[in-house]
Protein backbone atom coordinates (compact mmCIF):
# COMPACT_ATOMS: atom_id res chain seq x y z
CA UNK A 1 0.00 0.00 0.00
CA UNK A 2 1.47 3.28 -1.11
CA UNK A 3 -0.41 5.81 1.01
CA UNK A 4 1.43 7.37 3.93
CA UNK A 5 -1.14 9.71 5.55
CA UNK A 6 -4.43 8.47 7.02
CA UNK A 7 -6.38 9.93 4.09
CA UNK A 8 -4.02 8.31 1.59
CA UNK A 9 -4.35 4.95 3.30
CA UNK A 10 -8.14 4.98 3.17
CA UNK A 11 -8.10 6.16 -0.41
CA UNK A 12 -5.89 3.19 -1.29
CA UNK A 13 -8.11 0.82 0.68
CA UNK A 14 -11.18 1.61 -1.40
CA UNK A 15 -9.48 1.62 -4.77
CA UNK A 16 -10.45 -1.21 -7.08
CA UNK A 17 -7.92 -3.88 -7.97
CA UNK A 18 -8.02 -6.20 -10.98
CA UNK A 19 -9.39 -9.67 -10.27
CA UNK A 20 -7.03 -12.59 -10.84
CA UNK A 21 -7.55 -14.77 -13.94
CA UNK A 22 -10.27 -17.43 -13.78
CA UNK A 23 -7.78 -20.29 -13.49
CA UNK A 24 -6.30 -18.71 -10.38
CA UNK A 25 -9.74 -18.27 -8.82
CA UNK A 26 -10.34 -21.98 -9.42
CA UNK A 27 -6.91 -22.85 -8.03
CA UNK A 28 -7.55 -20.95 -4.80
CA UNK A 29 -10.84 -22.83 -4.47
CA UNK A 30 -9.05 -26.16 -4.82
CA UNK A 31 -6.44 -25.15 -2.22
CA UNK A 32 -9.19 -24.07 0.18
CA UNK A 33 -10.95 -27.40 -0.35
CA UNK A 34 -7.75 -29.25 0.54
CA UNK A 35 -7.34 -27.16 3.70
CA UNK A 36 -10.89 -28.01 4.76
CA UNK A 37 -10.69 -31.69 3.84
CA UNK A 38 -7.25 -32.61 5.22
CA UNK A 39 -7.08 -33.05 8.98
CA UNK A 40 -3.74 -31.32 9.67
CA UNK A 41 -4.39 -28.01 7.88
CA UNK A 42 -8.01 -28.05 9.01
CA UNK A 43 -7.00 -28.36 12.66
CA UNK A 44 -5.12 -25.05 12.39
CA UNK A 45 -7.43 -23.22 10.00
CA UNK A 46 -10.52 -24.13 12.01
CA UNK A 47 -9.56 -21.40 14.49
CA UNK A 48 -10.64 -18.88 11.84
CA UNK A 49 -14.02 -20.61 11.62
CA UNK A 50 -14.37 -20.42 15.40
CA UNK A 51 -13.66 -16.69 15.31
CA UNK A 52 -16.40 -16.21 12.72
CA UNK A 53 -18.76 -18.55 14.58
CA UNK A 54 -18.44 -16.74 17.91
CA UNK A 55 -18.47 -13.38 16.15
CA UNK A 56 -21.83 -14.32 14.67
CA UNK A 57 -23.24 -15.12 18.11
CA UNK A 58 -21.89 -11.82 19.44
CA UNK A 59 -23.21 -9.66 16.60
CA UNK A 60 -26.72 -11.10 16.70
CA UNK A 61 -26.77 -10.87 20.49
CA UNK A 62 -26.03 -7.15 20.24
CA UNK A 63 -28.54 -6.60 17.42
CA UNK A 64 -31.25 -8.37 19.42
CA UNK A 65 -30.66 -6.12 22.43
CA UNK A 66 -28.79 -8.56 24.62
CA UNK A 67 -25.89 -7.44 26.82
CA UNK A 68 -22.68 -9.04 25.61
CA UNK A 69 -20.41 -10.20 28.44
CA UNK A 70 -17.48 -11.64 26.50
CA UNK A 71 -16.07 -14.24 24.13
CA UNK A 72 -13.64 -17.06 24.83
CA UNK A 73 -11.76 -19.03 22.18
CA UNK A 74 -10.05 -22.29 23.12
CA UNK A 75 -7.10 -24.22 21.73
CA UNK A 76 -9.34 -27.18 20.82
CA UNK A 77 -11.07 -24.75 18.37
CA UNK A 78 -14.18 -24.55 20.52
CA UNK A 79 -15.50 -21.25 21.80
CA UNK A 80 -18.20 -19.65 23.89
CA UNK A 81 -20.00 -16.33 23.72
CA UNK A 82 -21.75 -15.16 26.87
CA UNK A 83 -24.58 -12.62 26.81
CA UNK A 84 -27.21 -11.48 29.26
CA UNK A 85 -30.87 -10.97 28.61
CA UNK A 86 -34.07 -12.95 28.37
CA UNK A 87 -33.23 -16.68 28.45
CA UNK A 88 -35.85 -17.38 25.80
CA UNK A 89 -37.61 -15.65 22.92
CA UNK A 90 -36.70 -14.78 19.35
CA UNK A 91 -33.57 -12.81 20.30
CA UNK A 92 -32.08 -15.77 22.12
CA UNK A 93 -33.06 -18.17 19.32
CA UNK A 94 -31.43 -16.00 16.66
CA UNK A 95 -28.32 -15.54 18.79
CA UNK A 96 -27.82 -19.29 19.19
CA UNK A 97 -28.70 -20.02 15.56
CA UNK A 98 -26.23 -17.50 14.14
CA UNK A 99 -23.02 -19.33 15.02
CA UNK A 100 -22.97 -22.19 12.52
CA UNK A 101 -24.21 -20.14 9.56
CA UNK A 102 -21.99 -17.08 10.07
CA UNK A 103 -18.77 -18.38 8.39
CA UNK A 104 -20.66 -19.18 5.19
CA UNK A 105 -22.54 -15.87 5.24
CA UNK A 106 -19.30 -13.95 5.81
CA UNK A 107 -17.85 -15.76 2.80
CA UNK A 108 -20.88 -14.70 0.74
CA UNK A 109 -20.47 -11.08 1.86
CA UNK A 110 -16.80 -11.27 0.87
CA UNK A 111 -17.82 -12.37 -2.62
CA UNK A 112 -19.89 -9.21 -3.04
CA UNK A 113 -16.78 -7.12 -2.36
CA UNK A 114 -14.68 -9.28 -4.68
CA UNK A 115 -17.22 -8.91 -7.48
CA UNK A 116 -16.77 -5.16 -7.12
CA UNK A 117 -12.97 -5.61 -7.26
CA UNK A 118 -12.67 -4.19 -3.71
CA UNK A 119 -9.99 -6.64 -2.68
CA UNK A 120 -8.02 -4.40 -0.29
CA UNK A 121 -11.28 -3.14 1.19
CA UNK A 122 -12.24 -6.74 1.99
CA UNK A 123 -8.96 -7.27 3.82
CA UNK A 124 -9.24 -4.05 5.82
CA UNK A 125 -12.87 -4.61 6.73
CA UNK A 126 -11.75 -8.00 8.05
CA UNK A 127 -9.07 -6.28 10.14
CA UNK A 128 -11.59 -3.82 11.60
CA UNK A 129 -14.02 -6.62 12.49
CA UNK A 130 -11.23 -8.56 14.19
CA UNK A 131 -10.20 -5.46 16.12
CA UNK A 132 -13.77 -4.95 17.31
CA UNK A 133 -14.00 -8.60 18.34
CA UNK A 134 -10.70 -8.32 20.23
CA UNK A 135 -12.35 -5.91 22.66
CA UNK A 136 -14.70 -8.71 23.69
CA UNK A 137 -12.16 -11.52 24.10
CA UNK A 138 -11.75 -12.67 27.69
CA UNK A 139 -8.94 -15.25 27.56
CA UNK A 140 -5.30 -15.35 26.46
CA UNK A 141 -5.68 -17.95 23.72
CA UNK A 142 -8.54 -15.96 22.25
CA UNK A 143 -6.39 -12.81 22.16
CA UNK A 144 -3.52 -14.69 20.50
CA UNK A 145 -5.88 -16.26 17.94
CA UNK A 146 -7.59 -13.00 16.95
CA UNK A 147 -4.38 -10.93 16.96
CA UNK A 148 -2.55 -13.58 14.95
CA UNK A 149 -5.29 -13.75 12.33
CA UNK A 150 -5.48 -9.97 12.11
CA UNK A 151 -1.69 -9.70 11.82
CA UNK A 152 -1.62 -12.07 8.83
CA UNK A 153 -4.35 -10.11 7.05
CA UNK A 154 -2.64 -6.80 7.82
CA UNK A 155 0.76 -7.95 6.57
CA UNK A 156 -0.77 -9.14 3.30
CA UNK A 157 -2.79 -5.95 2.82
CA UNK A 158 0.08 -3.59 3.70
CA UNK A 159 3.19 -5.18 2.28
CA UNK A 160 2.08 -7.50 -0.52
CA UNK A 161 1.42 -6.41 -4.14
CA UNK A 162 -2.15 -6.36 -5.43
CA UNK A 163 -1.75 -9.73 -7.15
CA UNK A 164 -0.86 -11.46 -3.89
CA UNK A 165 -3.66 -9.64 -2.08
CA UNK A 166 -6.10 -10.93 -4.67
CA UNK A 167 -4.95 -14.53 -4.29
CA UNK A 168 -5.16 -14.27 -0.50
CA UNK A 169 -8.62 -12.67 -0.60
CA UNK A 170 -10.03 -15.34 -2.91
CA UNK A 171 -8.43 -18.12 -0.86
CA UNK A 172 -9.90 -16.62 2.32
CA UNK A 173 -13.34 -16.33 0.72
CA UNK A 174 -13.32 -19.87 -0.66
CA UNK A 175 -12.20 -21.15 2.72
CA UNK A 176 -15.10 -19.53 4.58
CA UNK A 177 -17.62 -20.83 2.06
CA UNK A 178 -16.29 -24.39 2.24
CA UNK A 179 -15.43 -24.36 5.93
CA UNK A 180 -18.99 -23.50 6.88
CA UNK A 181 -20.12 -26.99 5.91
CA UNK A 182 -17.67 -29.29 7.72
CA UNK A 183 -18.41 -28.12 11.32
CA UNK A 184 -22.07 -29.03 10.82
CA UNK A 185 -21.11 -32.66 10.13
CA UNK A 186 -18.70 -32.52 13.06
CA UNK A 187 -21.50 -31.22 15.28
CA UNK A 188 -23.80 -34.11 14.45
CA UNK A 189 -21.00 -36.66 14.84
CA UNK A 190 -20.23 -35.23 18.28
CA UNK A 191 -23.92 -35.29 19.24
CA UNK A 192 -24.07 -38.99 18.35
CA UNK A 193 -20.74 -39.89 19.95
CA UNK A 194 -20.93 -37.71 23.05
CA UNK A 195 -24.32 -36.03 23.53
CA UNK A 196 -24.18 -32.64 25.21
CA UNK A 197 -27.02 -30.30 26.18
CA UNK A 198 -24.73 -27.34 25.50
CA UNK A 199 -24.38 -27.67 21.71
CA UNK A 200 -26.07 -24.96 19.67
CA UNK A 201 -28.50 -27.48 18.17
CA UNK A 202 -29.54 -28.81 21.57
CA UNK A 203 -29.90 -25.32 23.01
CA UNK A 204 -32.19 -24.49 20.09
CA UNK A 205 -34.14 -27.69 20.80
CA UNK A 206 -34.79 -26.52 24.36
CA UNK A 207 -35.73 -23.03 23.21
CA UNK A 208 -38.13 -24.10 20.45
CA UNK A 209 -39.20 -27.68 21.10
CA UNK A 210 -37.88 -28.63 17.63
CA UNK A 211 -35.46 -31.60 17.77
CA UNK A 212 -31.76 -30.78 17.72
CA UNK A 213 -31.18 -32.95 14.66
CA UNK A 214 -33.61 -30.78 12.71
CA UNK A 215 -31.52 -27.73 13.57
CA UNK A 216 -28.36 -29.52 12.42
CA UNK A 217 -30.08 -30.26 9.11
CA UNK A 218 -31.11 -26.62 8.81
CA UNK A 219 -27.55 -25.45 9.49
CA UNK A 220 -26.35 -27.79 6.75
CA UNK A 221 -28.99 -26.73 4.22
CA UNK A 222 -28.27 -23.03 4.75
CA UNK A 223 -24.52 -23.49 4.40
CA UNK A 224 -24.81 -25.76 1.37
CA UNK A 225 -27.15 -23.27 -0.30
CA UNK A 226 -24.72 -20.42 0.40
CA UNK A 227 -21.85 -22.54 -0.94
CA UNK A 228 -23.75 -23.29 -4.13
CA UNK A 229 -24.57 -19.61 -4.61
CA UNK A 230 -20.97 -18.68 -3.89
CA UNK A 231 -19.63 -21.15 -6.46
CA UNK A 232 -22.05 -19.78 -9.04
CA UNK A 233 -21.06 -16.17 -8.34
CA UNK A 234 -17.34 -16.87 -8.38
CA UNK A 235 -17.17 -19.18 -11.38
CA UNK A 236 -20.16 -18.33 -13.57
Coordinates of C-alpha atoms in Angstrom, one line a residue:
X1 CA 0.0 0.0 0.0
X2 CA 1.5 3.3 -1.1
X3 CA -0.4 5.8 1.0
X4 CA 1.4 7.4 3.9
X5 CA -1.1 9.7 5.5
X6 CA -4.4 8.5 7.0
X7 CA -6.4 9.9 4.1
X8 CA -4.0 8.3 1.6
X9 CA -4.3 4.9 3.3
X10 CA -8.1 5.0 3.2
X11 CA -8.1 6.2 -0.4
X12 CA -5.9 3.2 -1.3
X13 CA -8.1 0.8 0.7
X14 CA -11.2 1.6 -1.4
X15 CA -9.5 1.6 -4.8
X16 CA -10.4 -1.2 -7.1
X17 CA -7.9 -3.9 -8.0
X18 CA -8.0 -6.2 -11.0
X19 CA -9.4 -9.7 -10.3
X20 CA -7.0 -12.6 -10.8
X21 CA -7.6 -14.8 -13.9
X22 CA -10.3 -17.4 -13.8
X23 CA -7.8 -20.3 -13.5
X24 CA -6.3 -18.7 -10.4
X25 CA -9.7 -18.3 -8.8
X26 CA -10.3 -22.0 -9.4
X27 CA -6.9 -22.9 -8.0
X28 CA -7.5 -20.9 -4.8
X29 CA -10.8 -22.8 -4.5
X30 CA -9.0 -26.2 -4.8
X31 CA -6.4 -25.2 -2.2
X32 CA -9.2 -24.1 0.2
X33 CA -10.9 -27.4 -0.3
X34 CA -7.7 -29.3 0.5
X35 CA -7.3 -27.2 3.7
X36 CA -10.9 -28.0 4.8
X37 CA -10.7 -31.7 3.8
X38 CA -7.2 -32.6 5.2
X39 CA -7.1 -33.1 9.0
X40 CA -3.7 -31.3 9.7
X41 CA -4.4 -28.0 7.9
X42 CA -8.0 -28.1 9.0
X43 CA -7.0 -28.4 12.7
X44 CA -5.1 -25.0 12.4
X45 CA -7.4 -23.2 10.0
X46 CA -10.5 -24.1 12.0
X47 CA -9.6 -21.4 14.5
X48 CA -10.6 -18.9 11.8
X49 CA -14.0 -20.6 11.6
X50 CA -14.4 -20.4 15.4
X51 CA -13.7 -16.7 15.3
X52 CA -16.4 -16.2 12.7
X53 CA -18.8 -18.5 14.6
X54 CA -18.4 -16.7 17.9
X55 CA -18.5 -13.4 16.2
X56 CA -21.8 -14.3 14.7
X57 CA -23.2 -15.1 18.1
X58 CA -21.9 -11.8 19.4
X59 CA -23.2 -9.7 16.6
X60 CA -26.7 -11.1 16.7
X61 CA -26.8 -10.9 20.5
X62 CA -26.0 -7.2 20.2
X63 CA -28.5 -6.6 17.4
X64 CA -31.2 -8.4 19.4
X65 CA -30.7 -6.1 22.4
X66 CA -28.8 -8.6 24.6
X67 CA -25.9 -7.4 26.8
X68 CA -22.7 -9.0 25.6
X69 CA -20.4 -10.2 28.4
X70 CA -17.5 -11.6 26.5
X71 CA -16.1 -14.2 24.1
X72 CA -13.6 -17.1 24.8
X73 CA -11.8 -19.0 22.2
X74 CA -10.1 -22.3 23.1
X75 CA -7.1 -24.2 21.7
X76 CA -9.3 -27.2 20.8
X77 CA -11.1 -24.7 18.4
X78 CA -14.2 -24.6 20.5
X79 CA -15.5 -21.3 21.8
X80 CA -18.2 -19.7 23.9
X81 CA -20.0 -16.3 23.7
X82 CA -21.8 -15.2 26.9
X83 CA -24.6 -12.6 26.8
X84 CA -27.2 -11.5 29.3
X85 CA -30.9 -11.0 28.6
X86 CA -34.1 -13.0 28.4
X87 CA -33.2 -16.7 28.5
X88 CA -35.8 -17.4 25.8
X89 CA -37.6 -15.6 22.9
X90 CA -36.7 -14.8 19.3
X91 CA -33.6 -12.8 20.3
X92 CA -32.1 -15.8 22.1
X93 CA -33.1 -18.2 19.3
X94 CA -31.4 -16.0 16.7
X95 CA -28.3 -15.5 18.8
X96 CA -27.8 -19.3 19.2
X97 CA -28.7 -20.0 15.6
X98 CA -26.2 -17.5 14.1
X99 CA -23.0 -19.3 15.0
X100 CA -23.0 -22.2 12.5
X101 CA -24.2 -20.1 9.6
X102 CA -22.0 -17.1 10.1
X103 CA -18.8 -18.4 8.4
X104 CA -20.7 -19.2 5.2
X105 CA -22.5 -15.9 5.2
X106 CA -19.3 -13.9 5.8
X107 CA -17.9 -15.8 2.8
X108 CA -20.9 -14.7 0.7
X109 CA -20.5 -11.1 1.9
X110 CA -16.8 -11.3 0.9
X111 CA -17.8 -12.4 -2.6
X112 CA -19.9 -9.2 -3.0
X113 CA -16.8 -7.1 -2.4
X114 CA -14.7 -9.3 -4.7
X115 CA -17.2 -8.9 -7.5
X116 CA -16.8 -5.2 -7.1
X117 CA -13.0 -5.6 -7.3
X118 CA -12.7 -4.2 -3.7
X119 CA -10.0 -6.6 -2.7
X120 CA -8.0 -4.4 -0.3
X121 CA -11.3 -3.1 1.2
X122 CA -12.2 -6.7 2.0
X123 CA -9.0 -7.3 3.8
X124 CA -9.2 -4.1 5.8
X125 CA -12.9 -4.6 6.7
X126 CA -11.8 -8.0 8.1
X127 CA -9.1 -6.3 10.1
X128 CA -11.6 -3.8 11.6
X129 CA -14.0 -6.6 12.5
X130 CA -11.2 -8.6 14.2
X131 CA -10.2 -5.5 16.1
X132 CA -13.8 -5.0 17.3
X133 CA -14.0 -8.6 18.3
X134 CA -10.7 -8.3 20.2
X135 CA -12.3 -5.9 22.7
X136 CA -14.7 -8.7 23.7
X137 CA -12.2 -11.5 24.1
X138 CA -11.7 -12.7 27.7
X139 CA -8.9 -15.3 27.6
X140 CA -5.3 -15.4 26.5
X141 CA -5.7 -18.0 23.7
X142 CA -8.5 -16.0 22.2
X143 CA -6.4 -12.8 22.2
X144 CA -3.5 -14.7 20.5
X145 CA -5.9 -16.3 17.9
X146 CA -7.6 -13.0 17.0
X147 CA -4.4 -10.9 17.0
X148 CA -2.5 -13.6 14.9
X149 CA -5.3 -13.7 12.3
X150 CA -5.5 -10.0 12.1
X151 CA -1.7 -9.7 11.8
X152 CA -1.6 -12.1 8.8
X153 CA -4.3 -10.1 7.1
X154 CA -2.6 -6.8 7.8
X155 CA 0.8 -7.9 6.6
X156 CA -0.8 -9.1 3.3
X157 CA -2.8 -6.0 2.8
X158 CA 0.1 -3.6 3.7
X159 CA 3.2 -5.2 2.3
X160 CA 2.1 -7.5 -0.5
X161 CA 1.4 -6.4 -4.1
X162 CA -2.1 -6.4 -5.4
X163 CA -1.8 -9.7 -7.2
X164 CA -0.9 -11.5 -3.9
X165 CA -3.7 -9.6 -2.1
X166 CA -6.1 -10.9 -4.7
X167 CA -5.0 -14.5 -4.3
X168 CA -5.2 -14.3 -0.5
X169 CA -8.6 -12.7 -0.6
X170 CA -10.0 -15.3 -2.9
X171 CA -8.4 -18.1 -0.9
X172 CA -9.9 -16.6 2.3
X173 CA -13.3 -16.3 0.7
X174 CA -13.3 -19.9 -0.7
X175 CA -12.2 -21.2 2.7
X176 CA -15.1 -19.5 4.6
X177 CA -17.6 -20.8 2.1
X178 CA -16.3 -24.4 2.2
X179 CA -15.4 -24.4 5.9
X180 CA -19.0 -23.5 6.9
X181 CA -20.1 -27.0 5.9
X182 CA -17.7 -29.3 7.7
X183 CA -18.4 -28.1 11.3
X184 CA -22.1 -29.0 10.8
X185 CA -21.1 -32.7 10.1
X186 CA -18.7 -32.5 13.1
X187 CA -21.5 -31.2 15.3
X188 CA -23.8 -34.1 14.4
X189 CA -21.0 -36.7 14.8
X190 CA -20.2 -35.2 18.3
X191 CA -23.9 -35.3 19.2
X192 CA -24.1 -39.0 18.4
X193 CA -20.7 -39.9 19.9
X194 CA -20.9 -37.7 23.0
X195 CA -24.3 -36.0 23.5
X196 CA -24.2 -32.6 25.2
X197 CA -27.0 -30.3 26.2
X198 CA -24.7 -27.3 25.5
X199 CA -24.4 -27.7 21.7
X200 CA -26.1 -25.0 19.7
X201 CA -28.5 -27.5 18.2
X202 CA -29.5 -28.8 21.6
X203 CA -29.9 -25.3 23.0
X204 CA -32.2 -24.5 20.1
X205 CA -34.1 -27.7 20.8
X206 CA -34.8 -26.5 24.4
X207 CA -35.7 -23.0 23.2
X208 CA -38.1 -24.1 20.5
X209 CA -39.2 -27.7 21.1
X210 CA -37.9 -28.6 17.6
X211 CA -35.5 -31.6 17.8
X212 CA -31.8 -30.8 17.7
X213 CA -31.2 -32.9 14.7
X214 CA -33.6 -30.8 12.7
X215 CA -31.5 -27.7 13.6
X216 CA -28.4 -29.5 12.4
X217 CA -30.1 -30.3 9.1
X218 CA -31.1 -26.6 8.8
X219 CA -27.5 -25.5 9.5
X220 CA -26.4 -27.8 6.7
X221 CA -29.0 -26.7 4.2
X222 CA -28.3 -23.0 4.7
X223 CA -24.5 -23.5 4.4
X224 CA -24.8 -25.8 1.4
X225 CA -27.1 -23.3 -0.3
X226 CA -24.7 -20.4 0.4
X227 CA -21.9 -22.5 -0.9
X228 CA -23.8 -23.3 -4.1
X229 CA -24.6 -19.6 -4.6
X230 CA -21.0 -18.7 -3.9
X231 CA -19.6 -21.1 -6.5
X232 CA -22.0 -19.8 -9.0
X233 CA -21.1 -16.2 -8.3
X234 CA -17.3 -16.9 -8.4
X235 CA -17.2 -19.2 -11.4
X236 CA -20.2 -18.3 -13.6

